[in-house]
Amino acid sequence: ESPDAESWTSAGLGQGEALREWRDWAASTIAPIEVEVFDPHAFAARWVSHGIGQLRLLHLHAPAQRVTHVGDSSAMRATPSIQLVYARVGAMRTHMGGKRFTVEPGQFVLLDNTRFYQMEMQTEHECIDLMMPQAWLERHLPDPKAVLARPVDTRRGWGAPLGALLETILSGGLED
């Protein structure tokens, strides 16, 4: 693992302790979220986080759950940021900015951490969450707000090279 890597797993923890740690961690991240796990008695989850320059890549394996970010910028732990959430396994029913859509495996969506959003996963899921300072993204994307809350397929168009990059990173690219 890279020197900037952090990780957590519920393995070896009691159900109550694991669920409490999961919720506490979610509430203390750069974009604090509330978590409702649908079956707390079968809770099992893990994550690995890596710093990539100004970005943070989080690889999550989690149970069926609903996550809600209230969008309260006063609660932000850092400057405004955008999250790229990439579904690898399991669909994510999402609500943001008055839009409702589903992010299917092989798709990603950009979410604004200064606004309300909610994601519901009805099954166990695996996803990548790439957190980017908004100012950083604005240097690379002329109008980030124009692509918010719109699922992008990683097998077509401009999503294809980004999807390939994410998959390469996950297959050992962080060590290199």
Short mmCIF file of N, CA and C in Angstrom, two decimals:
data_model
loop_
_atom_site.label_atom_id
_atom_site.label_comp_id
_atom_site.label_asym_id
_atom_site.label_seq_id
_atom_site.Cartn_x
_atom_site.Cartn_y
_atom_site.Cartn_z
N GLU A 1 0.83 -1.20 0.00
CA GLU A 1 0.00 0.00 0.00
C GLU A 1 0.87 1.25 0.00
N SER A 2 0.32 2.30 -0.54
CA SER A 2 1.04 3.57 -0.57
C SER A 2 1.12 4.14 0.84
N PRO A 3 2.09 5.01 1.10
CA PRO A 3 2.25 5.57 2.44
C PRO A 3 1.04 6.40 2.87
N ASP A 4 0.24 6.86 1.92
CA ASP A 4 -0.93 7.68 2.24
C ASP A 4 -2.21 6.85 2.29
N ALA A 5 -2.09 5.53 2.41
CA ALA A 5 -3.27 4.66 2.41
C ALA A 5 -3.80 4.49 3.83
N GLU A 6 -5.11 4.42 3.91
CA GLU A 6 -5.80 4.11 5.15
C GLU A 6 -6.81 3.04 4.82
N SER A 7 -7.20 2.24 5.82
CA SER A 7 -8.20 1.23 5.56
C SER A 7 -8.98 0.91 6.83
N TRP A 8 -10.12 0.25 6.63
CA TRP A 8 -10.97 -0.18 7.73
C TRP A 8 -11.76 -1.39 7.28
N THR A 9 -12.02 -2.29 8.20
CA THR A 9 -12.89 -3.44 7.92
C THR A 9 -13.72 -3.76 9.15
N SER A 10 -14.90 -4.28 8.90
CA SER A 10 -15.76 -4.70 10.01
C SER A 10 -15.38 -6.10 10.49
N ALA A 11 -14.53 -6.80 9.74
CA ALA A 11 -14.11 -8.16 10.12
C ALA A 11 -13.50 -8.14 11.52
N GLY A 12 -13.93 -9.06 12.34
CA GLY A 12 -13.39 -9.17 13.69
C GLY A 12 -14.06 -8.28 14.72
N LEU A 13 -14.95 -7.41 14.29
CA LEU A 13 -15.68 -6.54 15.22
C LEU A 13 -17.07 -7.11 15.46
N GLY A 14 -17.61 -6.82 16.63
CA GLY A 14 -19.00 -7.18 16.89
C GLY A 14 -19.91 -6.35 16.01
N GLN A 15 -21.11 -6.85 15.70
CA GLN A 15 -22.03 -6.15 14.81
C GLN A 15 -22.30 -4.72 15.27
N GLY A 16 -22.59 -4.52 16.52
CA GLY A 16 -22.89 -3.18 17.03
C GLY A 16 -21.70 -2.25 16.92
N GLU A 17 -20.53 -2.75 17.29
CA GLU A 17 -19.32 -1.94 17.22
C GLU A 17 -18.98 -1.58 15.77
N ALA A 18 -19.08 -2.56 14.88
CA ALA A 18 -18.76 -2.32 13.46
C ALA A 18 -19.71 -1.29 12.88
N LEU A 19 -20.99 -1.42 13.15
CA LEU A 19 -21.98 -0.49 12.61
C LEU A 19 -21.76 0.91 13.18
N ARG A 20 -21.45 1.02 14.44
CA ARG A 20 -21.18 2.32 15.07
C ARG A 20 -19.94 2.97 14.44
N GLU A 21 -18.87 2.20 14.25
CA GLU A 21 -17.66 2.74 13.63
C GLU A 21 -17.94 3.18 12.19
N TRP A 22 -18.73 2.40 11.44
CA TRP A 22 -19.09 2.73 10.06
C TRP A 22 -19.82 4.06 10.01
N ARG A 23 -20.82 4.22 10.88
CA ARG A 23 -21.60 5.46 10.90
C ARG A 23 -20.76 6.65 11.37
N ASP A 24 -19.91 6.43 12.38
CA ASP A 24 -19.05 7.52 12.87
C ASP A 24 -18.08 7.96 11.78
N TRP A 25 -17.51 7.00 11.08
CA TRP A 25 -16.59 7.34 9.99
C TRP A 25 -17.32 8.13 8.91
N ALA A 26 -18.49 7.67 8.50
CA ALA A 26 -19.26 8.35 7.45
C ALA A 26 -19.60 9.78 7.86
N ALA A 27 -19.89 10.00 9.13
CA ALA A 27 -20.24 11.33 9.62
C ALA A 27 -19.04 12.26 9.73
N SER A 28 -17.83 11.69 9.71
CA SER A 28 -16.64 12.52 9.92
C SER A 28 -15.82 12.74 8.65
N THR A 29 -16.31 12.29 7.51
CA THR A 29 -15.55 12.45 6.28
C THR A 29 -15.65 13.88 5.76
N ILE A 30 -14.94 14.15 4.66
CA ILE A 30 -14.92 15.49 4.08
C ILE A 30 -16.32 15.96 3.70
N ALA A 31 -17.18 15.02 3.31
CA ALA A 31 -18.58 15.33 2.99
C ALA A 31 -19.43 14.44 3.90
N PRO A 32 -19.67 14.87 5.13
CA PRO A 32 -20.32 14.00 6.10
C PRO A 32 -21.67 13.49 5.60
N ILE A 33 -21.87 12.19 5.78
CA ILE A 33 -23.13 11.57 5.37
C ILE A 33 -23.75 10.81 6.53
N GLU A 34 -25.05 10.67 6.45
CA GLU A 34 -25.80 9.83 7.39
C GLU A 34 -26.02 8.50 6.70
N VAL A 35 -25.92 7.41 7.45
CA VAL A 35 -26.04 6.07 6.88
C VAL A 35 -27.16 5.30 7.57
N GLU A 36 -28.01 4.69 6.76
CA GLU A 36 -29.02 3.77 7.27
C GLU A 36 -28.76 2.42 6.62
N VAL A 37 -28.30 1.46 7.41
CA VAL A 37 -28.03 0.11 6.92
C VAL A 37 -29.34 -0.67 7.04
N PHE A 38 -29.74 -1.34 5.95
CA PHE A 38 -31.04 -2.00 5.92
C PHE A 38 -31.11 -3.26 6.77
N ASP A 39 -30.02 -4.00 6.92
CA ASP A 39 -30.00 -5.20 7.76
C ASP A 39 -28.79 -5.13 8.69
N PRO A 40 -28.95 -4.44 9.83
CA PRO A 40 -27.80 -4.28 10.74
C PRO A 40 -27.25 -5.59 11.29
N HIS A 41 -28.08 -6.65 11.32
CA HIS A 41 -27.62 -7.93 11.87
C HIS A 41 -26.67 -8.67 10.93
N ALA A 42 -26.67 -8.30 9.67
CA ALA A 42 -25.78 -8.94 8.69
C ALA A 42 -24.73 -7.95 8.18
N PHE A 43 -24.43 -6.93 8.98
CA PHE A 43 -23.51 -5.88 8.53
C PHE A 43 -22.10 -6.41 8.33
N ALA A 44 -21.54 -6.11 7.15
CA ALA A 44 -20.14 -6.39 6.83
C ALA A 44 -19.72 -5.36 5.80
N ALA A 45 -18.60 -4.69 6.04
CA ALA A 45 -18.13 -3.65 5.11
C ALA A 45 -16.62 -3.47 5.26
N ARG A 46 -16.05 -2.83 4.24
CA ARG A 46 -14.63 -2.47 4.32
C ARG A 46 -14.37 -1.35 3.33
N TRP A 47 -13.30 -0.61 3.59
CA TRP A 47 -12.86 0.44 2.66
C TRP A 47 -11.36 0.59 2.72
N VAL A 48 -10.82 1.09 1.62
CA VAL A 48 -9.40 1.46 1.52
C VAL A 48 -9.39 2.84 0.88
N SER A 49 -8.60 3.73 1.42
CA SER A 49 -8.51 5.10 0.92
C SER A 49 -7.07 5.43 0.58
N HIS A 50 -6.88 6.09 -0.57
CA HIS A 50 -5.55 6.47 -1.04
C HIS A 50 -5.55 7.94 -1.44
N GLY A 51 -4.51 8.66 -1.09
CA GLY A 51 -4.32 10.00 -1.59
C GLY A 51 -3.67 9.94 -2.96
N ILE A 52 -4.19 10.73 -3.88
CA ILE A 52 -3.61 10.84 -5.23
C ILE A 52 -3.47 12.33 -5.50
N GLY A 53 -2.35 12.90 -5.13
CA GLY A 53 -2.17 14.36 -5.25
C GLY A 53 -3.22 15.06 -4.40
N GLN A 54 -4.00 15.96 -5.00
CA GLN A 54 -5.05 16.67 -4.27
C GLN A 54 -6.33 15.85 -4.14
N LEU A 55 -6.36 14.68 -4.75
CA LEU A 55 -7.56 13.86 -4.76
C LEU A 55 -7.48 12.77 -3.70
N ARG A 56 -8.63 12.22 -3.37
CA ARG A 56 -8.71 11.09 -2.44
C ARG A 56 -9.56 10.02 -3.10
N LEU A 57 -9.01 8.81 -3.24
CA LEU A 57 -9.74 7.70 -3.83
C LEU A 57 -10.14 6.73 -2.73
N LEU A 58 -11.42 6.46 -2.65
CA LEU A 58 -11.97 5.57 -1.64
C LEU A 58 -12.60 4.38 -2.35
N HIS A 59 -12.16 3.17 -2.00
CA HIS A 59 -12.69 1.94 -2.58
C HIS A 59 -13.54 1.29 -1.49
N LEU A 60 -14.85 1.23 -1.71
CA LEU A 60 -15.80 0.74 -0.71
C LEU A 60 -16.43 -0.58 -1.11
N HIS A 61 -16.61 -1.44 -0.13
CA HIS A 61 -17.43 -2.65 -0.23
C HIS A 61 -18.41 -2.52 0.92
N ALA A 62 -19.70 -2.45 0.62
CA ALA A 62 -20.67 -2.14 1.67
C ALA A 62 -21.96 -2.92 1.47
N PRO A 63 -22.74 -3.03 2.53
CA PRO A 63 -24.02 -3.74 2.44
C PRO A 63 -25.11 -2.83 1.86
N ALA A 64 -26.29 -3.39 1.70
CA ALA A 64 -27.45 -2.60 1.29
C ALA A 64 -27.63 -1.47 2.31
N GLN A 65 -27.74 -0.25 1.81
CA GLN A 65 -27.85 0.90 2.71
C GLN A 65 -28.33 2.13 1.96
N ARG A 66 -28.69 3.14 2.73
CA ARG A 66 -29.04 4.45 2.17
C ARG A 66 -28.07 5.45 2.79
N VAL A 67 -27.46 6.28 1.96
CA VAL A 67 -26.58 7.34 2.45
C VAL A 67 -27.18 8.68 2.04
N THR A 68 -27.14 9.62 2.98
CA THR A 68 -27.70 10.94 2.74
C THR A 68 -26.68 11.99 3.11
N HIS A 69 -26.42 12.87 2.18
CA HIS A 69 -25.57 14.04 2.44
C HIS A 69 -26.50 15.24 2.44
N VAL A 70 -26.61 15.93 3.57
CA VAL A 70 -27.58 17.01 3.68
C VAL A 70 -27.16 18.26 2.93
N GLY A 71 -25.89 18.38 2.58
CA GLY A 71 -25.45 19.53 1.79
C GLY A 71 -25.23 20.78 2.59
N ASP A 72 -25.07 20.65 3.88
CA ASP A 72 -24.85 21.81 4.74
C ASP A 72 -23.39 22.22 4.65
N SER A 73 -23.11 23.29 3.90
CA SER A 73 -21.71 23.69 3.69
C SER A 73 -21.04 24.13 4.98
N SER A 74 -21.80 24.51 6.01
CA SER A 74 -21.18 24.90 7.28
C SER A 74 -20.58 23.69 7.98
N ALA A 75 -21.06 22.50 7.64
CA ALA A 75 -20.53 21.29 8.26
C ALA A 75 -19.34 20.73 7.50
N MET A 76 -19.01 21.32 6.38
CA MET A 76 -17.90 20.81 5.56
C MET A 76 -16.59 20.87 6.33
N ARG A 77 -15.79 19.86 6.14
CA ARG A 77 -14.49 19.78 6.81
C ARG A 77 -13.39 20.44 5.97
N ALA A 78 -13.73 20.78 4.74
CA ALA A 78 -12.73 21.35 3.84
C ALA A 78 -13.45 22.22 2.81
N THR A 79 -12.71 22.65 1.83
CA THR A 79 -13.27 23.49 0.76
C THR A 79 -14.29 22.69 -0.04
N PRO A 80 -15.16 23.37 -0.80
CA PRO A 80 -16.17 22.66 -1.61
C PRO A 80 -15.51 21.61 -2.50
N SER A 81 -16.19 20.47 -2.59
CA SER A 81 -15.63 19.37 -3.35
C SER A 81 -16.71 18.67 -4.17
N ILE A 82 -16.23 17.91 -5.14
CA ILE A 82 -17.07 17.12 -6.01
C ILE A 82 -16.64 15.67 -5.83
N GLN A 83 -17.60 14.77 -5.82
CA GLN A 83 -17.29 13.35 -5.74
C GLN A 83 -17.67 12.69 -7.06
N LEU A 84 -16.77 11.88 -7.57
CA LEU A 84 -17.07 11.01 -8.68
C LEU A 84 -17.35 9.65 -8.05
N VAL A 85 -18.57 9.17 -8.16
CA VAL A 85 -18.94 7.88 -7.58
C VAL A 85 -19.13 6.90 -8.73
N TYR A 86 -18.30 5.86 -8.74
CA TYR A 86 -18.25 4.87 -9.81
C TYR A 86 -18.76 3.54 -9.26
N ALA A 87 -19.84 3.04 -9.83
CA ALA A 87 -20.43 1.77 -9.39
C ALA A 87 -19.72 0.61 -10.09
N ARG A 88 -19.17 -0.29 -9.31
CA ARG A 88 -18.56 -1.50 -9.89
C ARG A 88 -19.51 -2.69 -9.75
N VAL A 89 -20.15 -2.82 -8.58
CA VAL A 89 -21.10 -3.90 -8.32
C VAL A 89 -22.29 -3.29 -7.62
N GLY A 90 -23.49 -3.58 -8.09
CA GLY A 90 -24.71 -3.08 -7.45
C GLY A 90 -25.10 -1.71 -7.97
N ALA A 91 -26.39 -1.50 -8.11
CA ALA A 91 -26.93 -0.23 -8.59
C ALA A 91 -27.14 0.75 -7.44
N MET A 92 -27.06 2.04 -7.75
CA MET A 92 -27.22 3.10 -6.76
C MET A 92 -28.34 4.04 -7.20
N ARG A 93 -29.51 3.90 -6.59
CA ARG A 93 -30.61 4.82 -6.88
C ARG A 93 -30.27 6.14 -6.21
N THR A 94 -30.28 7.21 -6.98
CA THR A 94 -29.75 8.49 -6.53
C THR A 94 -30.76 9.61 -6.71
N HIS A 95 -30.72 10.54 -5.77
CA HIS A 95 -31.56 11.74 -5.81
C HIS A 95 -30.63 12.93 -5.53
N MET A 96 -30.56 13.86 -6.49
CA MET A 96 -29.74 15.06 -6.31
C MET A 96 -30.28 16.17 -7.21
N GLY A 97 -30.37 17.35 -6.65
CA GLY A 97 -30.75 18.52 -7.44
C GLY A 97 -32.09 18.36 -8.13
N GLY A 98 -33.05 17.72 -7.48
CA GLY A 98 -34.36 17.52 -8.08
C GLY A 98 -34.40 16.41 -9.11
N LYS A 99 -33.29 15.74 -9.35
CA LYS A 99 -33.23 14.64 -10.33
C LYS A 99 -33.19 13.31 -9.59
N ARG A 100 -33.83 12.31 -10.17
CA ARG A 100 -33.75 10.94 -9.67
C ARG A 100 -33.25 10.07 -10.82
N PHE A 101 -32.25 9.25 -10.52
CA PHE A 101 -31.65 8.40 -11.55
C PHE A 101 -30.95 7.25 -10.86
N THR A 102 -30.57 6.25 -11.63
CA THR A 102 -29.84 5.09 -11.09
C THR A 102 -28.47 5.02 -11.75
N VAL A 103 -27.46 4.87 -10.92
CA VAL A 103 -26.10 4.66 -11.40
C VAL A 103 -25.89 3.15 -11.41
N GLU A 104 -25.80 2.58 -12.61
CA GLU A 104 -25.65 1.14 -12.79
C GLU A 104 -24.16 0.77 -12.76
N PRO A 105 -23.83 -0.51 -12.48
CA PRO A 105 -22.44 -0.93 -12.56
C PRO A 105 -21.85 -0.56 -13.93
N GLY A 106 -20.64 0.01 -13.91
CA GLY A 106 -20.00 0.47 -15.14
C GLY A 106 -20.33 1.92 -15.46
N GLN A 107 -21.00 2.61 -14.54
CA GLN A 107 -21.30 4.03 -14.71
C GLN A 107 -20.76 4.81 -13.51
N PHE A 108 -20.59 6.12 -13.72
CA PHE A 108 -20.25 7.00 -12.61
C PHE A 108 -21.10 8.25 -12.69
N VAL A 109 -21.11 8.98 -11.59
CA VAL A 109 -21.84 10.24 -11.53
C VAL A 109 -21.01 11.22 -10.71
N LEU A 110 -21.13 12.50 -11.03
CA LEU A 110 -20.48 13.55 -10.24
C LEU A 110 -21.52 14.14 -9.30
N LEU A 111 -21.16 14.26 -8.02
CA LEU A 111 -22.04 14.81 -6.98
C LEU A 111 -21.36 16.00 -6.33
N ASP A 112 -22.13 17.03 -6.06
CA ASP A 112 -21.64 18.26 -5.43
C ASP A 112 -21.81 18.13 -3.92
N ASN A 113 -20.70 18.22 -3.19
CA ASN A 113 -20.73 18.05 -1.74
C ASN A 113 -21.22 19.28 -0.97
N THR A 114 -21.65 20.30 -1.69
CA THR A 114 -22.26 21.44 -1.00
C THR A 114 -23.78 21.36 -1.09
N ARG A 115 -24.29 20.31 -1.76
CA ARG A 115 -25.73 20.16 -1.97
C ARG A 115 -26.24 18.83 -1.43
N PHE A 116 -27.55 18.76 -1.21
CA PHE A 116 -28.19 17.53 -0.78
C PHE A 116 -28.07 16.46 -1.86
N TYR A 117 -27.78 15.24 -1.46
CA TYR A 117 -27.94 14.08 -2.33
C TYR A 117 -28.19 12.86 -1.46
N GLN A 118 -28.82 11.89 -2.07
CA GLN A 118 -29.10 10.63 -1.38
C GLN A 118 -28.88 9.49 -2.36
N MET A 119 -28.24 8.43 -1.88
CA MET A 119 -28.02 7.24 -2.70
C MET A 119 -28.53 6.04 -1.91
N GLU A 120 -29.27 5.19 -2.61
CA GLU A 120 -29.79 3.98 -1.98
C GLU A 120 -29.33 2.78 -2.78
N MET A 121 -28.73 1.83 -2.07
CA MET A 121 -28.25 0.60 -2.67
C MET A 121 -29.03 -0.54 -2.02
N GLN A 122 -29.81 -1.25 -2.82
CA GLN A 122 -30.68 -2.32 -2.31
C GLN A 122 -29.94 -3.63 -2.07
N THR A 123 -28.71 -3.72 -2.57
CA THR A 123 -27.91 -4.95 -2.42
C THR A 123 -26.52 -4.57 -1.96
N GLU A 124 -25.73 -5.58 -1.64
CA GLU A 124 -24.31 -5.32 -1.38
C GLU A 124 -23.75 -4.64 -2.61
N HIS A 125 -22.77 -3.78 -2.41
CA HIS A 125 -22.24 -3.04 -3.54
C HIS A 125 -20.76 -2.74 -3.34
N GLU A 126 -20.13 -2.47 -4.46
CA GLU A 126 -18.73 -2.05 -4.49
C GLU A 126 -18.67 -0.81 -5.35
N CYS A 127 -18.01 0.21 -4.83
CA CYS A 127 -17.90 1.44 -5.61
C CYS A 127 -16.58 2.14 -5.32
N ILE A 128 -16.28 3.06 -6.21
CA ILE A 128 -15.13 3.94 -6.05
C ILE A 128 -15.70 5.33 -5.83
N ASP A 129 -15.14 6.02 -4.88
CA ASP A 129 -15.53 7.41 -4.61
C ASP A 129 -14.26 8.23 -4.73
N LEU A 130 -14.18 9.03 -5.79
CA LEU A 130 -13.02 9.87 -6.02
C LEU A 130 -13.39 11.30 -5.62
N MET A 131 -12.80 11.79 -4.54
CA MET A 131 -13.13 13.12 -4.01
C MET A 131 -12.13 14.14 -4.54
N MET A 132 -12.69 15.21 -5.13
CA MET A 132 -11.86 16.23 -5.78
C MET A 132 -12.25 17.61 -5.27
N PRO A 133 -11.29 18.45 -4.90
CA PRO A 133 -11.64 19.84 -4.60
C PRO A 133 -12.30 20.46 -5.84
N GLN A 134 -13.35 21.20 -5.63
CA GLN A 134 -14.06 21.80 -6.75
C GLN A 134 -13.14 22.68 -7.60
N ALA A 135 -12.27 23.43 -6.97
CA ALA A 135 -11.34 24.30 -7.71
C ALA A 135 -10.40 23.48 -8.59
N TRP A 136 -9.97 22.31 -8.13
CA TRP A 136 -9.12 21.43 -8.93
C TRP A 136 -9.88 20.97 -10.17
N LEU A 137 -11.12 20.51 -9.97
CA LEU A 137 -11.91 20.01 -11.09
C LEU A 137 -12.21 21.11 -12.11
N GLU A 138 -12.44 22.30 -11.64
CA GLU A 138 -12.74 23.42 -12.55
C GLU A 138 -11.58 23.73 -13.48
N ARG A 139 -10.35 23.38 -13.09
CA ARG A 139 -9.19 23.57 -13.98
C ARG A 139 -9.20 22.57 -15.12
N HIS A 140 -9.88 21.42 -14.93
CA HIS A 140 -9.85 20.35 -15.93
C HIS A 140 -11.17 20.16 -16.67
N LEU A 141 -12.22 20.74 -16.14
CA LEU A 141 -13.54 20.60 -16.73
C LEU A 141 -14.17 21.98 -16.77
N PRO A 142 -14.45 22.51 -17.95
CA PRO A 142 -14.90 23.90 -18.07
C PRO A 142 -16.11 24.25 -17.21
N ASP A 143 -17.10 23.34 -17.12
CA ASP A 143 -18.30 23.64 -16.35
C ASP A 143 -18.75 22.38 -15.60
N PRO A 144 -18.13 22.09 -14.45
CA PRO A 144 -18.47 20.86 -13.71
C PRO A 144 -19.96 20.77 -13.38
N LYS A 145 -20.60 21.90 -13.10
CA LYS A 145 -22.02 21.86 -12.73
C LYS A 145 -22.89 21.34 -13.87
N ALA A 146 -22.43 21.48 -15.11
CA ALA A 146 -23.20 21.01 -16.26
C ALA A 146 -23.26 19.49 -16.33
N VAL A 147 -22.34 18.80 -15.68
CA VAL A 147 -22.34 17.34 -15.74
C VAL A 147 -22.71 16.69 -14.41
N LEU A 148 -23.09 17.49 -13.43
CA LEU A 148 -23.51 16.94 -12.14
C LEU A 148 -24.80 16.14 -12.31
N ALA A 149 -24.95 15.13 -11.49
CA ALA A 149 -26.19 14.36 -11.39
C ALA A 149 -26.62 13.76 -12.73
N ARG A 150 -25.64 13.38 -13.55
CA ARG A 150 -25.92 12.73 -14.85
C ARG A 150 -25.02 11.50 -14.97
N PRO A 151 -25.58 10.29 -14.88
CA PRO A 151 -24.75 9.09 -15.00
C PRO A 151 -24.01 9.06 -16.33
N VAL A 152 -22.75 8.64 -16.27
CA VAL A 152 -21.88 8.53 -17.45
C VAL A 152 -21.41 7.08 -17.54
N ASP A 153 -21.54 6.49 -18.71
CA ASP A 153 -21.13 5.11 -18.94
C ASP A 153 -19.62 5.07 -19.19
N THR A 154 -18.93 4.17 -18.48
CA THR A 154 -17.47 4.07 -18.63
C THR A 154 -17.06 3.24 -19.84
N ARG A 155 -18.04 2.83 -20.63
CA ARG A 155 -17.71 2.05 -21.83
C ARG A 155 -17.91 2.87 -23.11
N ARG A 156 -18.32 4.14 -22.97
CA ARG A 156 -18.59 4.97 -24.15
C ARG A 156 -18.06 6.39 -23.95
N GLY A 157 -17.79 7.03 -25.09
CA GLY A 157 -17.44 8.46 -25.08
C GLY A 157 -16.31 8.79 -24.14
N TRP A 158 -16.41 9.96 -23.52
CA TRP A 158 -15.34 10.41 -22.63
C TRP A 158 -15.29 9.62 -21.33
N GLY A 159 -16.33 8.84 -21.04
CA GLY A 159 -16.31 7.99 -19.85
C GLY A 159 -15.38 6.79 -20.00
N ALA A 160 -15.14 6.36 -21.24
CA ALA A 160 -14.30 5.17 -21.47
C ALA A 160 -12.87 5.34 -20.97
N PRO A 161 -12.16 6.42 -21.31
CA PRO A 161 -10.78 6.53 -20.79
C PRO A 161 -10.75 6.71 -19.27
N LEU A 162 -11.73 7.40 -18.72
CA LEU A 162 -11.77 7.57 -17.27
C LEU A 162 -12.05 6.24 -16.58
N GLY A 163 -12.98 5.45 -17.14
CA GLY A 163 -13.26 4.13 -16.59
C GLY A 163 -12.04 3.23 -16.64
N ALA A 164 -11.31 3.27 -17.76
CA ALA A 164 -10.10 2.47 -17.90
C ALA A 164 -9.05 2.89 -16.88
N LEU A 165 -8.93 4.19 -16.64
CA LEU A 165 -7.97 4.69 -15.65
C LEU A 165 -8.35 4.19 -14.25
N LEU A 166 -9.63 4.29 -13.88
CA LEU A 166 -10.07 3.83 -12.56
C LEU A 166 -9.81 2.34 -12.39
N GLU A 167 -10.13 1.55 -13.41
CA GLU A 167 -9.90 0.11 -13.32
C GLU A 167 -8.41 -0.22 -13.23
N THR A 168 -7.58 0.53 -13.95
CA THR A 168 -6.13 0.33 -13.89
C THR A 168 -5.61 0.64 -12.49
N ILE A 169 -6.08 1.72 -11.92
CA ILE A 169 -5.67 2.08 -10.55
C ILE A 169 -6.05 0.97 -9.60
N LEU A 170 -7.26 0.43 -9.73
CA LEU A 170 -7.72 -0.63 -8.82
C LEU A 170 -6.97 -1.93 -8.99
N SER A 171 -6.44 -2.18 -10.19
CA SER A 171 -5.74 -3.44 -10.42
C SER A 171 -4.26 -3.35 -10.08
N GLY A 172 -3.91 -2.44 -9.20
CA GLY A 172 -2.53 -2.36 -8.74
C GLY A 172 -1.82 -1.09 -9.14
N GLY A 173 -2.48 -0.20 -9.82
CA GLY A 173 -1.86 1.03 -10.28
C GLY A 173 -1.45 1.98 -9.17
N LEU A 174 -2.04 1.86 -7.99
CA LEU A 174 -1.68 2.77 -6.90
C LEU A 174 -0.27 2.49 -6.39
N GLU A 175 0.12 1.24 -6.44
CA GLU A 175 1.47 0.89 -5.99
C GLU A 175 2.52 1.41 -6.95
N ASP A 176 2.13 1.60 -8.25
CA ASP A 176 3.06 2.06 -9.26
C ASP A 176 2.98 3.56 -9.44
#
